[in-house]
PDB file of C-alpha atoms in Angstrom:
ATOM      1  CA  MET A   1      -6.868  -0.633 -24.599  1.00 53.00           C
ATOM      2  CA  THR A   2      -4.085  -3.154 -24.946  1.00 50.00           C
ATOM      3  CA  GLU A   3      -5.366  -6.713 -24.496  1.00 50.00           C
ATOM      4  CA  THR A   4      -2.581  -9.144 -25.056  1.00 53.00           C
ATOM      5  CA  THR A   5      -0.852 -12.104 -23.523  1.00 62.00           C
ATOM      6  CA  GLU A   6       2.423 -10.890 -24.987  1.00 77.00           C
ATOM      7  CA  LYS A   7       4.925  -9.731 -22.406  1.00 90.00           C
ATOM      8  CA  LEU A   8       6.082  -6.162 -22.905  1.00 96.00           C
ATOM      9  CA  TYR A   9       9.536  -4.583 -22.599  1.00 96.00           C
ATOM     10  CA  LEU A  10      10.403  -0.905 -22.231  1.00 96.00           C
ATOM     11  CA  ASP A  11      10.773  -0.707 -26.034  1.00 95.00           C
ATOM     12  CA  ASP A  12       7.092  -1.719 -26.406  1.00 96.00           C
ATOM     13  CA  LEU A  13       5.621   0.960 -24.161  1.00 97.00           C
ATOM     14  CA  ARG A  14       4.373   4.457 -25.012  1.00 97.00           C
ATOM     15  CA  VAL A  15       2.744   7.202 -23.004  1.00 98.00           C
ATOM     16  CA  GLY A  16      -1.063   6.910 -23.191  1.00 98.00           C
ATOM     17  CA  GLN A  17      -1.018   3.099 -23.588  1.00 97.00           C
ATOM     18  CA  ARG A  18      -3.816   1.513 -21.575  1.00 98.00           C
ATOM     19  CA  PHE A  19      -4.409  -1.867 -19.953  1.00 97.00           C
ATOM     20  CA  ALA A  20      -7.299  -3.622 -18.222  1.00 98.00           C
ATOM     21  CA  SER A  21      -7.105  -6.383 -15.601  1.00 98.00           C
ATOM     22  CA  GLY A  22      -9.357  -9.303 -14.886  1.00 98.00           C
ATOM     23  CA  THR A  23     -11.797  -9.185 -11.927  1.00 98.00           C
ATOM     24  CA  TYR A  24     -11.604 -10.067  -8.262  1.00 98.00           C
ATOM     25  CA  VAL A  25     -14.489 -10.591  -5.827  1.00 98.00           C
ATOM     26  CA  MET A  26     -13.863  -9.161  -2.347  1.00 98.00           C
ATOM     27  CA  GLU A  27     -15.253 -11.632   0.208  1.00 97.00           C
ATOM     28  CA  ALA A  28     -16.400 -10.601   3.713  1.00 96.00           C
ATOM     29  CA  ALA A  29     -14.516 -13.466   5.378  1.00 97.00           C
ATOM     30  CA  ARG A  30     -11.228 -12.490   3.717  1.00 97.00           C
ATOM     31  CA  ILE A  31     -11.775  -8.798   4.640  1.00 97.00           C
ATOM     32  CA  LYS A  32     -12.002  -9.810   8.294  1.00 97.00           C
ATOM     33  CA  GLU A  33      -9.030 -12.230   8.169  1.00 98.00           C
ATOM     34  CA  PHE A  34      -6.760  -9.726   6.434  1.00 98.00           C
ATOM     35  CA  ALA A  35      -7.729  -7.060   8.938  1.00 98.00           C
ATOM     36  CA  ALA A  36      -7.189  -9.346  11.915  1.00 97.00           C
ATOM     37  CA  GLU A  37      -3.611  -9.898  10.755  1.00 98.00           C
ATOM     38  CA  PHE A  38      -2.665  -6.448   9.432  1.00 98.00           C
ATOM     39  CA  ASP A  39      -5.252  -3.798  10.304  1.00 97.00           C
ATOM     40  CA  PRO A  40      -7.119  -4.920  13.446  1.00 96.00           C
ATOM     41  CA  GLN A  41      -9.642  -2.096  13.703  1.00 95.00           C
ATOM     42  CA  PRO A  42     -13.324  -2.730  14.532  1.00 92.00           C
ATOM     43  CA  PHE A  43     -14.659  -1.284  11.246  1.00 91.00           C
ATOM     44  CA  HIS A  44     -12.717  -3.886   9.230  1.00 94.00           C
ATOM     45  CA  ILE A  45     -13.623  -6.850  11.464  1.00 93.00           C
ATOM     46  CA  GLU A  46     -17.065  -6.612  12.992  1.00 91.00           C
ATOM     47  CA  GLU A  47     -20.284  -5.569  11.222  1.00 90.00           C
ATOM     48  CA  SER A  48     -22.065  -3.709  14.036  1.00 91.00           C
ATOM     49  CA  ALA A  49     -18.942  -1.744  14.999  1.00 89.00           C
ATOM     50  CA  ALA A  50     -18.494  -0.972  11.336  1.00 91.00           C
ATOM     51  CA  GLU A  51     -22.034   0.346  11.003  1.00 91.00           C
ATOM     52  CA  ALA A  52     -21.410   2.792  13.835  1.00 88.00           C
ATOM     53  CA  SER A  53     -18.070   3.968  12.421  1.00 86.00           C
ATOM     54  CA  VAL A  54     -17.075   6.716   9.987  1.00 83.00           C
ATOM     55  CA  LEU A  55     -17.037   3.945   7.289  1.00 86.00           C
ATOM     56  CA  LYS A  56     -20.763   3.227   7.861  1.00 90.00           C
ATOM     57  CA  GLY A  57     -20.454  -0.510   7.293  1.00 94.00           C
ATOM     58  CA  LEU A  58     -17.845  -3.225   6.928  1.00 95.00           C
ATOM     59  CA  ALA A  59     -15.064  -2.149   4.617  1.00 96.00           C
ATOM     60  CA  ALA A  60     -11.742  -3.728   3.608  1.00 97.00           C
ATOM     61  CA  SER A  61      -8.527  -2.335   4.974  1.00 97.00           C
ATOM     62  CA  GLY A  62      -7.046   0.072   2.441  1.00 97.00           C
ATOM     63  CA  TRP A  63      -3.943  -2.135   2.406  1.00 98.00           C
ATOM     64  CA  HIS A  64      -6.081  -5.172   1.566  1.00 98.00           C
ATOM     65  CA  THR A  65      -7.564  -3.172  -1.310  1.00 98.00           C
ATOM     66  CA  ALA A  66      -4.040  -2.208  -2.396  1.00 98.00           C
ATOM     67  CA  ALA A  67      -2.915  -5.836  -2.244  1.00 98.00           C
ATOM     68  CA  VAL A  68      -5.866  -6.987  -4.356  1.00 98.00           C
ATOM     69  CA  ALA A  69      -5.012  -4.301  -6.930  1.00 98.00           C
ATOM     70  CA  MET A  70      -1.450  -5.683  -7.056  1.00 98.00           C
ATOM     71  CA  ARG A  71      -2.814  -9.170  -7.647  1.00 98.00           C
ATOM     72  CA  LEU A  72      -4.946  -7.902 -10.557  1.00 98.00           C
ATOM     73  CA  LEU A  73      -1.960  -6.068 -12.051  1.00 98.00           C
ATOM     74  CA  VAL A  74       0.440  -8.998 -11.679  1.00 97.00           C
ATOM     75  CA  THR A  75      -2.007 -11.560 -13.067  1.00 96.00           C
ATOM     76  CA  GLY A  76      -2.417  -9.955 -16.455  1.00 94.00           C
ATOM     77  CA  GLY A  77      -3.374  -6.378 -15.662  1.00 95.00           C
ATOM     78  CA  LEU A  78       0.060  -4.991 -16.545  1.00 96.00           C
ATOM     79  CA  PRO A  79       1.990  -7.508 -18.632  1.00 94.00           C
ATOM     80  CA  PHE A  80       5.585  -6.326 -18.268  1.00 94.00           C
ATOM     81  CA  ALA A  81       8.199  -8.903 -19.189  1.00 92.00           C
ATOM     82  CA  ASN A  82      10.349  -8.406 -16.109  1.00 89.00           C
ATOM     83  CA  GLY A  83       7.390  -8.412 -13.717  1.00 91.00           C
ATOM     84  CA  LEU A  84       6.198  -5.509 -11.625  1.00 94.00           C
ATOM     85  CA  VAL A  85       8.993  -4.018  -9.544  1.00 91.00           C
ATOM     86  CA  GLY A  86       7.770  -0.897  -7.824  1.00 93.00           C
ATOM     87  CA  LEU A  87       9.966   1.817  -6.378  1.00 93.00           C
ATOM     88  CA  GLY A  88       7.162   3.791  -4.839  1.00 95.00           C
ATOM     89  CA  GLY A  89       4.106   5.812  -5.643  1.00 96.00           C
ATOM     90  CA  GLU A  90       0.925   7.454  -4.469  1.00 98.00           C
ATOM     91  CA  VAL A  91      -2.191   5.750  -3.157  1.00 98.00           C
ATOM     92  CA  ALA A  92      -5.721   6.985  -2.396  1.00 97.00           C
ATOM     93  CA  TRP A  93      -8.975   5.381  -1.383  1.00 97.00           C
ATOM     94  CA  PRO A  94     -11.825   7.638  -2.577  1.00 96.00           C
ATOM     95  CA  GLN A  95     -14.529   5.055  -1.585  1.00 95.00           C
ATOM     96  CA  PRO A  96     -14.541   2.071   0.774  1.00 96.00           C
ATOM     97  CA  THR A  97     -14.262  -1.450  -0.709  1.00 97.00           C
ATOM     98  CA  ARG A  98     -17.236  -3.496   0.518  1.00 97.00           C
ATOM     99  CA  PRO A  99     -17.964  -7.241   0.861  1.00 97.00           C
ATOM    100  CA  GLY A 100     -19.124  -8.630  -2.479  1.00 98.00           C
ATOM    101  CA  ASP A 101     -17.539  -5.896  -4.538  1.00 98.00           C
ATOM    102  CA  ILE A 102     -16.375  -7.049  -7.998  1.00 98.00           C
ATOM    103  CA  LEU A 103     -13.139  -5.179  -8.640  1.00 98.00           C
ATOM    104  CA  HIS A 104     -10.926  -4.565 -11.660  1.00 98.00           C
ATOM    105  CA  VAL A 105      -8.057  -2.210 -12.482  1.00 98.00           C
ATOM    106  CA  GLU A 106      -7.619   0.017 -15.507  1.00 98.00           C
ATOM    107  CA  SER A 107      -4.143   1.428 -16.027  1.00 98.00           C
ATOM    108  CA  GLU A 108      -2.458   4.001 -18.252  1.00 98.00           C
ATOM    109  CA  ILE A 109       1.188   4.773 -18.858  1.00 98.00           C
ATOM    110  CA  VAL A 110       1.747   8.433 -18.028  1.00 98.00           C
ATOM    111  CA  GLU A 111       5.563   8.798 -18.159  1.00 98.00           C
ATOM    112  CA  ILE A 112       8.562   6.848 -19.460  1.00 98.00           C
ATOM    113  CA  THR A 113      12.041   7.866 -18.316  1.00 97.00           C
ATOM    114  CA  PRO A 114      14.964   5.869 -19.745  1.00 93.00           C
ATOM    115  CA  SER A 115      17.802   5.486 -17.225  1.00 92.00           C
ATOM    116  CA  ARG A 116      20.896   7.528 -18.010  1.00 93.00           C
ATOM    117  CA  SER A 117      23.264   5.396 -15.981  1.00 94.00           C
ATOM    118  CA  LYS A 118      21.735   1.979 -16.828  1.00 91.00           C
ATOM    119  CA  PRO A 119      20.945   1.888 -20.577  1.00 90.00           C
ATOM    120  CA  HIS A 120      19.053  -1.450 -20.396  1.00 93.00           C
ATOM    121  CA  GLN A 121      16.300  -0.142 -18.142  1.00 95.00           C
ATOM    122  CA  GLY A 122      13.945   2.750 -17.413  1.00 96.00           C
ATOM    123  CA  ILE A 123      11.326   4.008 -14.946  1.00 97.00           C
ATOM    124  CA  VAL A 124       7.719   3.840 -16.146  1.00 98.00           C
ATOM    125  CA  THR A 125       5.012   5.748 -14.270  1.00 98.00           C
ATOM    126  CA  VAL A 126       1.649   4.017 -14.374  1.00 98.00           C
ATOM    127  CA  ARG A 127      -1.652   5.474 -13.156  1.00 98.00           C
ATOM    128  CA  GLY A 128      -4.141   2.810 -12.155  1.00 98.00           C
ATOM    129  CA  THR A 129      -7.713   3.053 -11.007  1.00 98.00           C
ATOM    130  CA  MET A 130      -9.585   0.194  -9.348  1.00 98.00           C
ATOM    131  CA  PHE A 131     -13.323   0.247  -9.955  1.00 98.00           C
ATOM    132  CA  ASN A 132     -16.140  -1.646  -8.301  1.00 98.00           C
ATOM    133  CA  GLN A 133     -19.153  -3.110 -10.121  1.00 98.00           C
ATOM    134  CA  HIS A 134     -20.929   0.275  -9.977  1.00 98.00           C
ATOM    135  CA  ARG A 135     -17.913   1.844 -11.736  1.00 98.00           C
ATOM    136  CA  GLU A 136     -17.044   3.818  -8.618  1.00 98.00           C
ATOM    137  CA  ALA A 137     -13.305   4.343  -8.157  1.00 98.00           C
ATOM    138  CA  VAL A 138     -12.285   2.695  -4.871  1.00 98.00           C
ATOM    139  CA  TYR A 139      -8.496   2.935  -5.214  1.00 98.00           C
ATOM    140  CA  LEU A 140      -6.067   5.111  -7.105  1.00 98.00           C
ATOM    141  CA  LEU A 141      -2.445   4.153  -7.559  1.00 98.00           C
ATOM    142  CA  THR A 142       0.285   6.058  -9.343  1.00 98.00           C
ATOM    143  CA  ALA A 143       3.373   3.863  -9.282  1.00 97.00           C
ATOM    144  CA  LYS A 144       6.939   4.134 -10.520  1.00 97.00           C
ATOM    145  CA  LEU A 145       8.044   0.789 -11.932  1.00 96.00           C
ATOM    146  CA  LEU A 146      11.445  -0.511 -13.024  1.00 95.00           C
ATOM    147  CA  VAL A 147      11.087  -1.836 -16.600  1.00 95.00           C
ATOM    148  CA  LEU A 148      13.808  -3.542 -18.641  1.00 94.00           C
ATOM    149  CA  LYS A 149      14.567  -3.161 -22.320  1.00 95.00           C
ATOM    150  CA  ARG A 150      14.219  -6.174 -24.610  1.00 93.00           C
ATOM    151  CA  PRO A 151      17.405  -8.299 -24.418  1.00 89.00           C
ATOM    152  CA  LYS A 152      19.467  -8.179 -27.652  1.00 82.00           C
TER     153      LYS A 152
ATOM    154  CA  MET B   1       9.240  10.522  21.335  1.00 53.00           C
ATOM    155  CA  THR B   2       5.748  10.017  22.716  1.00 51.00           C
ATOM    156  CA  GLU B   3       5.412   6.664  24.490  1.00 50.00           C
ATOM    157  CA  THR B   4       1.961   6.385  25.927  1.00 54.00           C
ATOM    158  CA  THR B   5      -1.014   4.098  26.110  1.00 62.00           C
ATOM    159  CA  GLU B   6      -3.250   7.150  26.211  1.00 77.00           C
ATOM    160  CA  LYS B   7      -5.423   7.550  23.113  1.00 90.00           C
ATOM    161  CA  LEU B   8      -4.950  10.862  21.357  1.00 96.00           C
ATOM    162  CA  TYR B   9      -7.462  13.228  19.775  1.00 96.00           C
ATOM    163  CA  LEU B  10      -6.824  16.036  17.288  1.00 96.00           C
ATOM    164  CA  ASP B  11      -6.578  18.449  20.237  1.00 95.00           C
ATOM    165  CA  ASP B  12      -3.627  16.447  21.636  1.00 96.00           C
ATOM    166  CA  LEU B  13      -1.513  16.527  18.456  1.00 97.00           C
ATOM    167  CA  ARG B  14       1.163  19.006  17.356  1.00 97.00           C
ATOM    168  CA  VAL B  15       3.506  19.212  14.396  1.00 98.00           C
ATOM    169  CA  GLY B  16       6.833  17.555  15.212  1.00 98.00           C
ATOM    170  CA  GLN B  17       5.317  15.053  17.662  1.00 97.00           C
ATOM    171  CA  ARG B  18       6.940  11.657  17.273  1.00 98.00           C
ATOM    172  CA  PHE B  19       5.851   8.065  17.935  1.00 97.00           C
ATOM    173  CA  ALA B  20       7.540   4.651  17.870  1.00 98.00           C
ATOM    174  CA  SER B  21       5.889   1.256  17.284  1.00 97.00           C
ATOM    175  CA  GLY B  22       6.692  -2.178  18.640  1.00 98.00           C
ATOM    176  CA  THR B  23       8.518  -4.702  16.469  1.00 98.00           C
ATOM    177  CA  TYR B  24       7.495  -7.358  13.950  1.00 98.00           C
ATOM    178  CA  VAL B  25       9.583 -10.255  12.621  1.00 98.00           C
ATOM    179  CA  MET B  26       9.124 -10.925   8.908  1.00 98.00           C
ATOM    180  CA  GLU B  27       9.043 -14.695   8.380  1.00 97.00           C
ATOM    181  CA  ALA B  28      10.033 -16.397   5.084  1.00 96.00           C
ATOM    182  CA  ALA B  29       6.946 -18.627   5.083  1.00 97.00           C
ATOM    183  CA  ARG B  30       4.582 -15.646   5.457  1.00 97.00           C
ATOM    184  CA  ILE B  31       6.455 -13.728   2.729  1.00 97.00           C
ATOM    185  CA  LYS B  32       5.786 -16.615   0.311  1.00 97.00           C
ATOM    186  CA  GLU B  33       2.115 -17.066   1.382  1.00 98.00           C
ATOM    187  CA  PHE B  34       1.292 -13.383   1.074  1.00 98.00           C
ATOM    188  CA  ALA B  35       2.930 -13.218  -2.313  1.00 98.00           C
ATOM    189  CA  ALA B  36       1.128 -16.345  -3.546  1.00 97.00           C
ATOM    190  CA  GLU B  37      -2.169 -14.616  -2.766  1.00 98.00           C
ATOM    191  CA  PHE B  38      -1.484 -11.015  -3.735  1.00 98.00           C
ATOM    192  CA  ASP B  39       1.825 -10.643  -5.599  1.00 97.00           C
ATOM    193  CA  PRO B  40       2.659 -13.962  -7.278  1.00 96.00           C
ATOM    194  CA  GLN B  41       6.052 -13.104  -8.775  1.00 95.00           C
ATOM    195  CA  PRO B  42       9.014 -15.520  -8.570  1.00 92.00           C
ATOM    196  CA  PHE B  43      11.233 -13.200  -6.522  1.00 91.00           C
ATOM    197  CA  HIS B  44       8.666 -13.166  -3.688  1.00 94.00           C
ATOM    198  CA  ILE B  45       7.999 -16.913  -3.725  1.00 93.00           C
ATOM    199  CA  GLU B  46      11.014 -19.017  -4.638  1.00 91.00           C
ATOM    200  CA  GLU B  47      14.590 -18.586  -3.373  1.00 90.00           C
ATOM    201  CA  SER B  48      16.579 -19.506  -6.466  1.00 91.00           C
ATOM    202  CA  ALA B  49      14.423 -17.382  -8.772  1.00 90.00           C
ATOM    203  CA  ALA B  50      14.801 -14.551  -6.261  1.00 91.00           C
ATOM    204  CA  GLU B  51      18.620 -14.893  -6.253  1.00 91.00           C
ATOM    205  CA  ALA B  52      18.657 -14.480 -10.044  1.00 88.00           C
ATOM    206  CA  SER B  53      16.314 -11.472  -9.990  1.00 86.00           C
ATOM    207  CA  VAL B  54      16.857  -7.739  -9.633  1.00 83.00           C
ATOM    208  CA  LEU B  55      16.062  -8.170  -5.926  1.00 86.00           C
ATOM    209  CA  LYS B  56      19.065 -10.540  -5.476  1.00 90.00           C
ATOM    210  CA  GLY B  57      17.336 -12.782  -2.981  1.00 94.00           C
ATOM    211  CA  LEU B  58      13.885 -13.488  -1.498  1.00 95.00           C
ATOM    212  CA  ALA B  59      12.124 -10.280  -0.555  1.00 96.00           C
ATOM    213  CA  ALA B  60       8.629  -9.480   0.727  1.00 97.00           C
ATOM    214  CA  SER B  61       6.079  -7.924  -1.608  1.00 97.00           C
ATOM    215  CA  GLY B  62       6.074  -4.180  -1.090  1.00 97.00           C
ATOM    216  CA  TRP B  63       2.388  -4.481  -0.242  1.00 98.00           C
ATOM    217  CA  HIS B  64       3.182  -7.054   2.437  1.00 98.00           C
ATOM    218  CA  THR B  65       5.720  -4.619   3.875  1.00 98.00           C
ATOM    219  CA  ALA B  66       3.058  -1.882   3.743  1.00 98.00           C
ATOM    220  CA  ALA B  67       0.522  -4.143   5.496  1.00 98.00           C
ATOM    221  CA  VAL B  68       3.035  -4.949   8.270  1.00 98.00           C
ATOM    222  CA  ALA B  69       3.672  -1.248   8.766  1.00 98.00           C
ATOM    223  CA  MET B  70      -0.073  -0.728   9.167  1.00 98.00           C
ATOM    224  CA  ARG B  71      -0.151  -3.471  11.766  1.00 98.00           C
ATOM    225  CA  LEU B  72       2.641  -1.789  13.698  1.00 98.00           C
ATOM    226  CA  LEU B  73       0.882   1.585  13.510  1.00 98.00           C
ATOM    227  CA  VAL B  74      -2.524   0.223  14.533  1.00 97.00           C
ATOM    228  CA  THR B  75      -1.152  -1.820  17.433  1.00 96.00           C
ATOM    229  CA  GLY B  76       0.320   1.077  19.366  1.00 93.00           C
ATOM    230  CA  GLY B  77       2.541   2.837  16.820  1.00 95.00           C
ATOM    231  CA  LEU B  78       0.110   5.699  16.336  1.00 96.00           C
ATOM    232  CA  PRO B  79      -2.389   5.830  19.210  1.00 94.00           C
ATOM    233  CA  PHE B  80      -5.187   7.941  17.741  1.00 94.00           C
ATOM    234  CA  ALA B  81      -8.488   7.658  19.606  1.00 92.00           C
ATOM    235  CA  ASN B  82     -10.646   7.170  16.510  1.00 89.00           C
ATOM    236  CA  GLY B  83      -8.281   4.648  14.949  1.00 91.00           C
ATOM    237  CA  LEU B  84      -6.291   5.080  11.758  1.00 94.00           C
ATOM    238  CA  VAL B  85      -8.522   6.083   8.855  1.00 91.00           C
ATOM    239  CA  GLY B  86      -6.330   6.901   5.881  1.00 93.00           C
ATOM    240  CA  LEU B  87      -7.445   8.934   2.896  1.00 93.00           C
ATOM    241  CA  GLY B  88      -4.275   8.348   0.886  1.00 95.00           C
ATOM    242  CA  GLY B  89      -0.608   9.012   0.827  1.00 96.00           C
ATOM    243  CA  GLU B  90       2.771   8.255  -0.652  1.00 98.00           C
ATOM    244  CA  VAL B  91       4.735   5.015  -0.350  1.00 98.00           C
ATOM    245  CA  ALA B  92       8.320   4.067  -1.207  1.00 97.00           C
ATOM    246  CA  TRP B  93      10.480   0.991  -0.711  1.00 97.00           C
ATOM    247  CA  PRO B  94      14.149   2.133  -0.614  1.00 96.00           C
ATOM    248  CA  GLN B  95      15.403  -1.332   0.374  1.00 95.00           C
ATOM    249  CA  PRO B  96      13.888  -4.857   0.147  1.00 96.00           C
ATOM    250  CA  THR B  97      12.386  -6.442   3.263  1.00 97.00           C
ATOM    251  CA  ARG B  98      14.081  -9.830   3.825  1.00 97.00           C
ATOM    252  CA  PRO B  99      13.171 -13.008   5.756  1.00 97.00           C
ATOM    253  CA  GLY B 100      14.092 -12.602   9.402  1.00 98.00           C
ATOM    254  CA  ASP B 101      14.046  -8.829   9.341  1.00 98.00           C
ATOM    255  CA  ILE B 102      12.996  -7.253  12.631  1.00 98.00           C
ATOM    256  CA  LEU B 103      10.893  -4.231  11.719  1.00 98.00           C
ATOM    257  CA  HIS B 104       9.564  -1.177  13.528  1.00 98.00           C
ATOM    258  CA  VAL B 105       8.034   2.121  12.499  1.00 98.00           C
ATOM    259  CA  GLU B 106       8.946   5.621  13.678  1.00 98.00           C
ATOM    260  CA  SER B 107       6.440   8.352  12.845  1.00 98.00           C
ATOM    261  CA  GLU B 108       6.247  12.122  12.989  1.00 98.00           C
ATOM    262  CA  ILE B 109       3.340  14.505  12.572  1.00 98.00           C
ATOM    263  CA  VAL B 110       4.207  16.905   9.771  1.00 98.00           C
ATOM    264  CA  GLU B 111       0.959  18.784   9.187  1.00 98.00           C
ATOM    265  CA  ILE B 112      -2.361  19.343  10.917  1.00 98.00           C
ATOM    266  CA  THR B 113      -5.283  20.841   8.942  1.00 96.00           C
ATOM    267  CA  PRO B 114      -8.531  21.378  10.861  1.00 93.00           C
ATOM    268  CA  SER B 115     -11.580  20.853   8.649  1.00 92.00           C
ATOM    269  CA  ARG B 116     -13.442  24.016   7.699  1.00 93.00           C
ATOM    270  CA  SER B 117     -16.709  22.285   6.937  1.00 94.00           C
ATOM    271  CA  LYS B 118     -16.621  19.684   9.757  1.00 91.00           C
ATOM    272  CA  PRO B 119     -15.451  21.390  12.963  1.00 90.00           C
ATOM    273  CA  HIS B 120     -15.132  18.150  14.930  1.00 93.00           C
ATOM    274  CA  GLN B 121     -12.411  16.678  12.740  1.00 95.00           C
ATOM    275  CA  GLY B 122      -9.172  17.389  10.826  1.00 96.00           C
ATOM    276  CA  ILE B 123      -6.631  15.888   8.474  1.00 97.00           C
ATOM    277  CA  VAL B 124      -3.290  14.950  10.005  1.00 98.00           C
ATOM    278  CA  THR B 125      -0.324  14.177   7.775  1.00 98.00           C
ATOM    279  CA  VAL B 126       2.070  11.647   9.292  1.00 98.00           C
ATOM    280  CA  ARG B 127       5.442  10.671   7.913  1.00 98.00           C
ATOM    281  CA  GLY B 128       6.479   7.158   8.919  1.00 98.00           C
ATOM    282  CA  THR B 129       9.678   5.236   8.311  1.00 98.00           C
ATOM    283  CA  MET B 130       9.970   1.498   8.817  1.00 98.00           C
ATOM    284  CA  PHE B 131      13.470   0.366   9.757  1.00 98.00           C
ATOM    285  CA  ASN B 132      15.000  -3.109   9.838  1.00 98.00           C
ATOM    286  CA  GLN B 133      17.381  -4.355  12.571  1.00 98.00           C
ATOM    287  CA  HIS B 134      20.366  -2.714  10.792  1.00 98.00           C
ATOM    288  CA  ARG B 135      18.481   0.611  10.927  1.00 98.00           C
ATOM    289  CA  GLU B 136      18.091   0.649   7.172  1.00 98.00           C
ATOM    290  CA  ALA B 137      14.860   2.295   5.991  1.00 98.00           C
ATOM    291  CA  VAL B 138      12.835  -0.319   4.132  1.00 98.00           C
ATOM    292  CA  TYR B 139       9.547   1.585   3.742  1.00 98.00           C
ATOM    293  CA  LEU B 140       8.492   5.197   3.764  1.00 98.00           C
ATOM    294  CA  LEU B 141       4.903   6.247   4.197  1.00 98.00           C
ATOM    295  CA  THR B 142       3.421   9.722   4.175  1.00 98.00           C
ATOM    296  CA  ALA B 143      -0.263   9.369   4.978  1.00 97.00           C
ATOM    297  CA  LYS B 144      -3.193  11.684   5.373  1.00 97.00           C
ATOM    298  CA  LEU B 145      -5.373  10.530   8.253  1.00 96.00           C
ATOM    299  CA  LEU B 146      -8.803  11.579   9.421  1.00 95.00           C
ATOM    300  CA  VAL B 147      -8.564  12.505  13.133  1.00 95.00           C
ATOM    301  CA  LEU B 148     -11.467  13.520  15.420  1.00 94.00           C
ATOM    302  CA  LYS B 149     -11.521  16.152  18.109  1.00 95.00           C
ATOM    303  CA  ARG B 150     -12.128  15.118  21.693  1.00 93.00           C
ATOM    304  CA  PRO B 151     -15.884  14.765  22.338  1.00 89.00           C
ATOM    305  CA  LYS B 152     -17.241  17.517  24.582  1.00 82.00           C
TER     306      LYS B 152
END
């Protein structure tokens, strides 16, 4: 596991390298506010409707969960020198994220593809898993990120 | 293109069926606020840093763009009777989303898989594209959604 405050360039990365983020507490009030703005469905907003739903209790919008994962990655979870610039990826939510959950992300570099046309950059594929405090995976992200080489 | 206020069940869906959402205007202030909370990188928060970045100007976090697409889908863009319950999918951001962009989502059903173990539900794969006012695709989403059959 790489734990460092050093910022990493493409030259510093290798397949199999692993990173861990800090933690984030998912608050019920923020779950409801986020959902009211971006995912206004009863099971993200109102406890009794949530209990009766397929989610069997209040749960964060999957896009709220995804946004929290990004916060954890940007604030130390994936210390790339040029920041985290994503081109796309795959997402999955194997378990709901609940109020009070304490979340963190563990990531691994699974592929590094230097650009043929732009020699100062490459595409790095990162597989991240966000866990709750019971070590249940609540969010899976495989993302393709644009990463720059160290300036000469 | 299906334009309806009727809520649809699994029985009502067919491959090739298409839907269009309403519109959403992406405001600069909200871009910066969302980024400050979930994606605190200079190119999402501060104009001059954004100009100097790979994004060449202020752009919304990809996860903000994804959240706006969800809002457009939930508020009429994809009128499924049991709501939009996503299991996972693929995302891509072919172009940045900019302040002032007027966004909408067009969706198409690409696969319907009835559940073998749970006869009252199925998995529906939807491919959505979010366009800006220049009809440039800014976000692509292919999502697997849990959809219920009409109650008997």
